[in-house]
Amino acid sequence: MIIRHDLELIFLHVPKCAGKELREILLIGASPENSEELFNFDYSPILHRYVDLAHLPMADLVHWPAYSWLDRYTVIAAVRNPYERLGSAANEYFRQRCRADEAVINGAGITAAMRRHYYSQLPLGHSQRDPRFIHSLPMTWFTHLGATAKVDQLLRCESLADDFQRLATRLNLPERMRQVAQATLRNRPLAPIPVPIDTALDQAEVQLAHHLYAQDFGTFGYRRQGPDALPDTLDSDLSPLLEALCPGTLHSHAIPVLERAERVEWHWGPCGQRQEAVALAATRSAA
């Protein structure tokens, strides 16, 4: 997160959505007197867990004093095709895990075994808000507080260079920012998912994106590709993952990751129903 008091502008850093490039541009001309930046890792005694300060979900950010500026300034964020973002998050996990894995990512690229390993950990990692898995949390968790949009302007990775220049004109951003953006940012056209999807791992990966990012697809207008229904033959290593993401109606203590359940029933009578809209207003002006 970057707050530019001199520009009355806030950048919310959604993980794996061109945040590094945008941060460098939006920090041009920044000084301790006219800006604030949340960055790096720390322990939160309020949340009782470690957090990635650069990528705070809105439900976490609300506990920081910087949150109060969201209702005073123009807020911008970037979003990305959910399929591409999921794969990028897997890469980032191994890039950060150790130097040997980083060398693989930067060399031959992520392997199928690495992808399976990362995806198999997501339900638990997400439920614990583990900062090692922060890069694959839904985008709406960073742009919305519940169903309430906290962003005014969205940039899309597929049209990032053009979107930033339009934003710079609209907000009258400094000329130096526009020049650096023109030299460094690029549009990233969407790569179509191959149909038919070739392997069981590919099928599971598409399904994983559909279940994790149902709200992202609906809110930001990205079109689903590939099958909506679970395939007859799943990648055997990831079957438990998809079952954890879609537990159905089970007894409360039989649900592996409680927050994923659509409905929870306790044996003495109480029950709860998940209440989350599939599509939200993407920005405050669209609400």
Short mmCIF file of C-alpha atoms in Angstrom, two decimals:
data_model
loop_
_atom_site.label_atom_id
_atom_site.label_comp_id
_atom_site.label_asym_id
_atom_site.label_seq_id
_atom_site.Cartn_x
_atom_site.Cartn_y
_atom_site.Cartn_z
CA MET A 1 0.00 0.00 0.00
CA ILE A 2 1.24 3.47 -0.89
CA ILE A 3 -0.30 6.70 0.34
CA ARG A 4 0.68 9.89 -1.48
CA HIS A 5 -0.61 12.72 0.68
CA ASP A 6 0.73 15.29 -1.78
CA LEU A 7 -1.31 13.71 -4.61
CA GLU A 8 -4.25 12.63 -2.41
CA LEU A 9 -3.81 9.18 -3.92
CA ILE A 10 -3.64 5.63 -2.53
CA PHE A 11 -2.41 2.52 -4.31
CA LEU A 12 -3.72 -0.79 -2.98
CA HIS A 13 -1.31 -3.54 -3.94
CA VAL A 14 -3.24 -6.63 -5.05
CA PRO A 15 -0.68 -9.47 -5.18
CA LYS A 16 0.52 -10.65 -8.60
CA CYS A 17 -1.12 -7.73 -10.42
CA ALA A 18 1.87 -5.66 -11.63
CA GLY A 19 2.26 -4.18 -8.17
CA LYS A 20 6.05 -3.95 -8.24
CA GLU A 21 6.10 -1.90 -11.44
CA LEU A 22 3.29 0.36 -10.23
CA ARG A 23 4.85 0.89 -6.82
CA GLU A 24 8.10 2.09 -8.40
CA ILE A 25 6.22 4.59 -10.55
CA LEU A 26 3.92 5.84 -7.81
CA LEU A 27 6.85 6.40 -5.42
CA ILE A 28 8.50 8.85 -7.83
CA GLY A 29 8.81 12.15 -5.97
CA ALA A 30 7.76 10.59 -2.67
CA SER A 31 9.35 11.68 0.59
CA PRO A 32 8.70 10.80 4.25
CA GLU A 33 6.89 14.12 4.58
CA ASN A 34 4.39 13.55 1.79
CA SER A 35 3.94 9.77 1.67
CA GLU A 36 3.51 6.52 3.60
CA GLU A 37 4.30 2.98 2.52
CA LEU A 38 3.35 -0.35 4.02
CA PHE A 39 5.94 -2.92 3.03
CA ASN A 40 7.74 -6.08 4.19
CA PHE A 41 6.70 -8.68 6.79
CA ASP A 42 5.85 -8.16 10.44
CA TYR A 43 3.97 -9.67 13.36
CA SER A 44 0.60 -8.15 14.24
CA PRO A 45 -0.25 -8.31 17.96
CA ILE A 46 -3.83 -7.38 17.04
CA LEU A 47 -4.33 -10.22 14.56
CA HIS A 48 -1.97 -12.57 16.47
CA ARG A 49 -0.17 -13.68 13.31
CA TYR A 50 2.48 -12.66 10.83
CA VAL A 51 1.38 -10.48 7.92
CA ASP A 52 2.72 -9.29 4.58
CA LEU A 53 2.38 -5.53 4.99
CA ALA A 54 2.62 -4.91 1.25
CA HIS A 55 -0.39 -7.15 0.62
CA LEU A 56 -2.91 -6.67 3.40
CA PRO A 57 -6.42 -7.99 2.72
CA MET A 58 -8.96 -5.29 3.50
CA ALA A 59 -10.22 -7.16 6.57
CA ASP A 60 -6.67 -6.90 7.95
CA LEU A 61 -5.92 -3.39 6.70
CA VAL A 62 -8.90 -2.04 8.64
CA HIS A 63 -6.80 -2.52 11.82
CA TRP A 64 -4.04 -0.18 10.58
CA PRO A 65 -4.25 3.62 10.98
CA ALA A 66 -3.60 3.98 7.23
CA TYR A 67 -7.05 2.53 6.53
CA SER A 68 -8.71 5.82 7.48
CA TRP A 69 -7.20 7.52 4.42
CA LEU A 70 -9.18 5.29 2.04
CA ASP A 71 -12.27 7.44 2.48
CA ARG A 72 -10.37 10.69 1.99
CA TYR A 73 -8.28 10.08 -1.13
CA THR A 74 -8.63 8.56 -4.59
CA VAL A 75 -7.87 4.84 -4.36
CA ILE A 76 -6.49 2.80 -7.26
CA ALA A 77 -5.63 -0.89 -7.70
CA ALA A 78 -4.72 -3.27 -10.51
CA VAL A 79 -6.44 -6.58 -11.30
CA ARG A 80 -5.53 -9.54 -13.52
CA ASN A 81 -7.08 -12.52 -15.24
CA PRO A 82 -7.64 -15.07 -12.42
CA TYR A 83 -6.20 -18.01 -14.37
CA GLU A 84 -2.93 -16.21 -15.05
CA ARG A 85 -2.75 -14.85 -11.53
CA LEU A 86 -3.10 -18.32 -9.95
CA GLY A 87 -0.16 -19.65 -11.94
CA SER A 88 1.90 -16.57 -11.11
CA ALA A 89 1.16 -17.04 -7.40
CA ALA A 90 2.52 -20.59 -7.55
CA ASN A 91 5.70 -19.26 -9.14
CA GLU A 92 6.04 -16.60 -6.45
CA TYR A 93 5.69 -19.15 -3.65
CA PHE A 94 8.68 -21.12 -4.89
CA ARG A 95 10.65 -18.02 -5.83
CA GLN A 96 10.45 -16.96 -2.17
CA ARG A 97 10.83 -20.40 -0.59
CA CYS A 98 14.56 -20.97 -1.12
CA ARG A 99 17.35 -20.17 -3.55
CA ALA A 100 17.27 -23.62 -5.13
CA ASP A 101 13.56 -23.28 -5.98
CA GLU A 102 14.11 -19.72 -7.17
CA ALA A 103 16.73 -21.02 -9.60
CA VAL A 104 14.22 -23.54 -10.97
CA ILE A 105 11.58 -20.84 -11.45
CA ASN A 106 14.05 -18.53 -13.17
CA GLY A 107 15.43 -21.36 -15.27
CA ALA A 108 13.41 -24.27 -16.64
CA GLY A 109 10.26 -23.04 -14.88
CA ILE A 110 7.83 -24.50 -12.39
CA THR A 111 7.29 -28.27 -12.57
CA ALA A 112 4.02 -30.19 -12.34
CA ALA A 113 5.10 -31.57 -8.96
CA MET A 114 5.70 -28.04 -7.66
CA ARG A 115 2.29 -26.91 -8.89
CA ARG A 116 0.59 -29.85 -7.14
CA HIS A 117 2.47 -29.17 -3.93
CA TYR A 118 1.48 -25.50 -3.88
CA TYR A 119 -2.17 -26.02 -4.78
CA SER A 120 -2.60 -28.81 -2.23
CA GLN A 121 -1.77 -26.37 0.57
CA LEU A 122 -4.10 -23.53 -0.44
CA PRO A 123 -7.29 -24.27 1.54
CA LEU A 124 -5.42 -24.44 4.84
CA GLY A 125 -2.95 -21.68 3.96
CA HIS A 126 -5.75 -19.33 2.96
CA SER A 127 -7.88 -20.12 6.01
CA GLN A 128 -4.91 -19.30 8.25
CA ARG A 129 -4.17 -16.10 6.26
CA ASP A 130 -0.64 -17.44 6.02
CA PRO A 131 1.51 -14.73 4.33
CA ARG A 132 3.34 -17.44 2.40
CA PHE A 133 0.10 -18.00 0.46
CA ILE A 134 -1.06 -14.38 0.31
CA HIS A 135 -0.41 -14.09 -3.43
CA SER A 136 -3.30 -16.40 -4.35
CA LEU A 137 -6.02 -14.95 -2.12
CA PRO A 138 -9.01 -13.61 -4.12
CA MET A 139 -8.51 -10.12 -5.53
CA THR A 140 -11.75 -8.85 -3.98
CA TRP A 141 -10.24 -9.49 -0.56
CA PHE A 142 -7.83 -6.62 -1.28
CA THR A 143 -10.24 -4.25 -3.03
CA HIS A 144 -13.40 -4.69 -0.94
CA LEU A 145 -14.39 -4.75 2.70
CA GLY A 146 -17.04 -7.42 2.61
CA ALA A 147 -19.30 -6.36 -0.25
CA THR A 148 -18.22 -2.71 -0.13
CA ALA A 149 -15.81 -1.50 -2.82
CA LYS A 150 -12.96 0.64 -1.47
CA VAL A 151 -11.37 1.40 -4.86
CA ASP A 152 -12.19 4.28 -7.20
CA GLN A 153 -10.17 3.37 -10.31
CA LEU A 154 -9.05 -0.04 -11.57
CA LEU A 155 -6.13 -0.79 -13.85
CA ARG A 156 -6.16 -4.08 -15.76
CA CYS A 157 -2.94 -5.94 -16.45
CA GLU A 158 -4.06 -6.76 -20.00
CA SER A 159 -4.28 -3.01 -20.79
CA LEU A 160 -1.96 -1.72 -18.07
CA ALA A 161 0.11 0.76 -20.08
CA ASP A 162 -2.92 2.36 -21.69
CA ASP A 163 -4.94 2.36 -18.48
CA PHE A 164 -2.18 4.09 -16.53
CA GLN A 165 -1.82 6.87 -19.08
CA ARG A 166 -5.58 7.50 -19.01
CA LEU A 167 -5.47 7.49 -15.21
CA ALA A 168 -2.52 9.89 -15.16
CA THR A 169 -4.40 12.31 -17.37
CA ARG A 170 -7.58 12.05 -15.30
CA LEU A 171 -5.75 12.58 -12.00
CA ASN A 172 -3.14 15.01 -13.37
CA LEU A 173 -0.25 12.89 -12.11
CA PRO A 174 3.29 14.29 -12.38
CA GLU A 175 4.88 14.22 -15.82
CA ARG A 176 7.83 12.16 -14.57
CA MET A 177 5.45 9.37 -13.54
CA ARG A 178 3.89 9.38 -17.01
CA GLN A 179 7.28 9.23 -18.69
CA VAL A 180 8.51 6.30 -16.59
CA ALA A 181 5.21 4.50 -17.05
CA GLN A 182 5.43 4.93 -20.80
CA ALA A 183 8.94 3.46 -20.79
CA THR A 184 8.33 0.55 -18.42
CA LEU A 185 4.69 -0.54 -18.41
CA ARG A 186 3.26 -2.80 -21.10
CA ASN A 187 -0.11 -4.23 -21.96
CA ARG A 188 -0.38 -7.95 -21.29
CA PRO A 189 -2.97 -9.43 -23.66
CA LEU A 190 -4.86 -12.37 -22.21
CA ALA A 191 -3.51 -15.79 -23.16
CA PRO A 192 -6.39 -18.16 -23.96
CA ILE A 193 -6.62 -21.36 -21.97
CA PRO A 194 -6.17 -24.32 -24.32
CA VAL A 195 -9.37 -26.22 -24.96
CA PRO A 196 -9.49 -29.14 -24.56
CA ILE A 197 -7.37 -28.94 -21.42
CA ASP A 198 -4.69 -31.54 -21.86
CA THR A 199 -3.95 -33.05 -18.45
CA ALA A 200 -5.73 -33.90 -15.23
CA LEU A 201 -3.57 -31.32 -13.48
CA ASP A 202 -4.69 -28.66 -15.97
CA GLN A 203 -8.32 -29.63 -15.33
CA ALA A 204 -7.84 -29.38 -11.58
CA GLU A 205 -6.10 -26.02 -11.95
CA VAL A 206 -9.01 -24.54 -13.92
CA GLN A 207 -11.46 -25.87 -11.35
CA LEU A 208 -9.35 -24.45 -8.55
CA ALA A 209 -9.49 -21.00 -10.17
CA HIS A 210 -13.27 -21.29 -10.61
CA HIS A 211 -13.83 -22.14 -6.96
CA LEU A 212 -11.28 -19.77 -5.44
CA TYR A 213 -12.10 -16.82 -7.67
CA ALA A 214 -15.83 -17.06 -8.35
CA GLN A 215 -16.24 -13.54 -6.94
CA ASP A 216 -13.25 -12.21 -8.90
CA PHE A 217 -14.65 -13.48 -12.19
CA GLY A 218 -18.05 -11.95 -11.47
CA THR A 219 -16.84 -8.66 -10.01
CA PHE A 220 -14.12 -7.76 -12.49
CA GLY A 221 -15.78 -9.17 -15.60
CA TYR A 222 -13.33 -11.90 -16.53
CA ARG A 223 -14.83 -14.68 -18.62
CA ARG A 224 -14.60 -18.25 -17.43
CA GLN A 225 -12.99 -20.68 -19.83
CA GLY A 226 -12.82 -24.43 -19.70
CA PRO A 227 -15.32 -26.73 -17.98
CA ASP A 228 -17.55 -25.47 -15.18
CA ALA A 229 -18.31 -28.97 -13.89
CA LEU A 230 -15.80 -31.20 -12.17
CA PRO A 231 -14.26 -33.63 -14.70
CA ASP A 232 -14.88 -37.33 -14.33
CA THR A 233 -11.17 -37.98 -13.82
CA LEU A 234 -9.34 -35.59 -11.53
CA ASP A 235 -5.68 -35.33 -10.76
CA SER A 236 -5.54 -37.84 -7.89
CA ASP A 237 -3.15 -35.70 -5.83
CA LEU A 238 -5.55 -32.75 -5.95
CA SER A 239 -8.86 -34.52 -5.37
CA PRO A 240 -8.67 -33.81 -1.60
CA LEU A 241 -7.98 -30.15 -2.42
CA LEU A 242 -11.14 -29.77 -4.49
CA GLU A 243 -13.12 -31.67 -1.86
CA ALA A 244 -11.83 -29.26 0.80
CA LEU A 245 -12.85 -26.29 -1.36
CA CYS A 246 -16.34 -27.72 -1.99
CA PRO A 247 -17.24 -29.71 1.13
CA GLY A 248 -21.00 -29.65 0.53
CA THR A 249 -23.36 -30.14 3.48
CA LEU A 250 -21.50 -32.01 6.18
CA HIS A 251 -21.55 -32.26 9.95
CA SER A 252 -19.62 -29.32 11.40
CA HIS A 253 -16.65 -31.40 12.54
CA ALA A 254 -16.40 -33.34 9.28
CA ILE A 255 -15.68 -30.20 7.24
CA PRO A 256 -11.92 -29.98 6.59
CA VAL A 257 -11.72 -26.16 6.14
CA LEU A 258 -14.74 -24.61 7.81
CA GLU A 259 -14.73 -21.26 5.98
CA ARG A 260 -15.21 -23.01 2.63
CA ALA A 261 -18.53 -24.59 3.57
CA GLU A 262 -21.72 -23.21 2.03
CA ARG A 263 -23.68 -24.38 5.06
CA VAL A 264 -22.57 -25.58 8.50
CA GLU A 265 -24.75 -27.62 10.82
CA TRP A 266 -23.97 -28.48 14.43
CA HIS A 267 -25.45 -31.61 15.95
CA TRP A 268 -27.37 -29.73 18.69
CA GLY A 269 -29.26 -27.59 16.20
CA PRO A 270 -27.53 -24.34 15.18
CA CYS A 271 -26.64 -23.81 11.55
CA GLY A 272 -25.05 -21.10 9.46
CA GLN A 273 -25.23 -20.22 5.78
CA ARG A 274 -22.52 -18.58 3.72
CA GLN A 275 -23.62 -15.16 2.44
CA GLU A 276 -21.35 -13.84 -0.26
CA ALA A 277 -22.43 -12.36 -3.59
CA VAL A 278 -20.75 -13.77 -6.69
CA ALA A 279 -20.57 -10.33 -8.32
CA LEU A 280 -19.92 -7.06 -6.47
CA ALA A 281 -19.70 -3.46 -7.64
CA ALA A 282 -16.11 -3.30 -8.86
CA THR A 283 -15.50 0.31 -7.76
CA ARG A 284 -17.10 2.87 -5.48
CA SER A 285 -18.52 4.79 -8.43
CA ALA A 286 -20.19 1.61 -9.73
CA ALA A 287 -21.91 0.89 -6.42
#
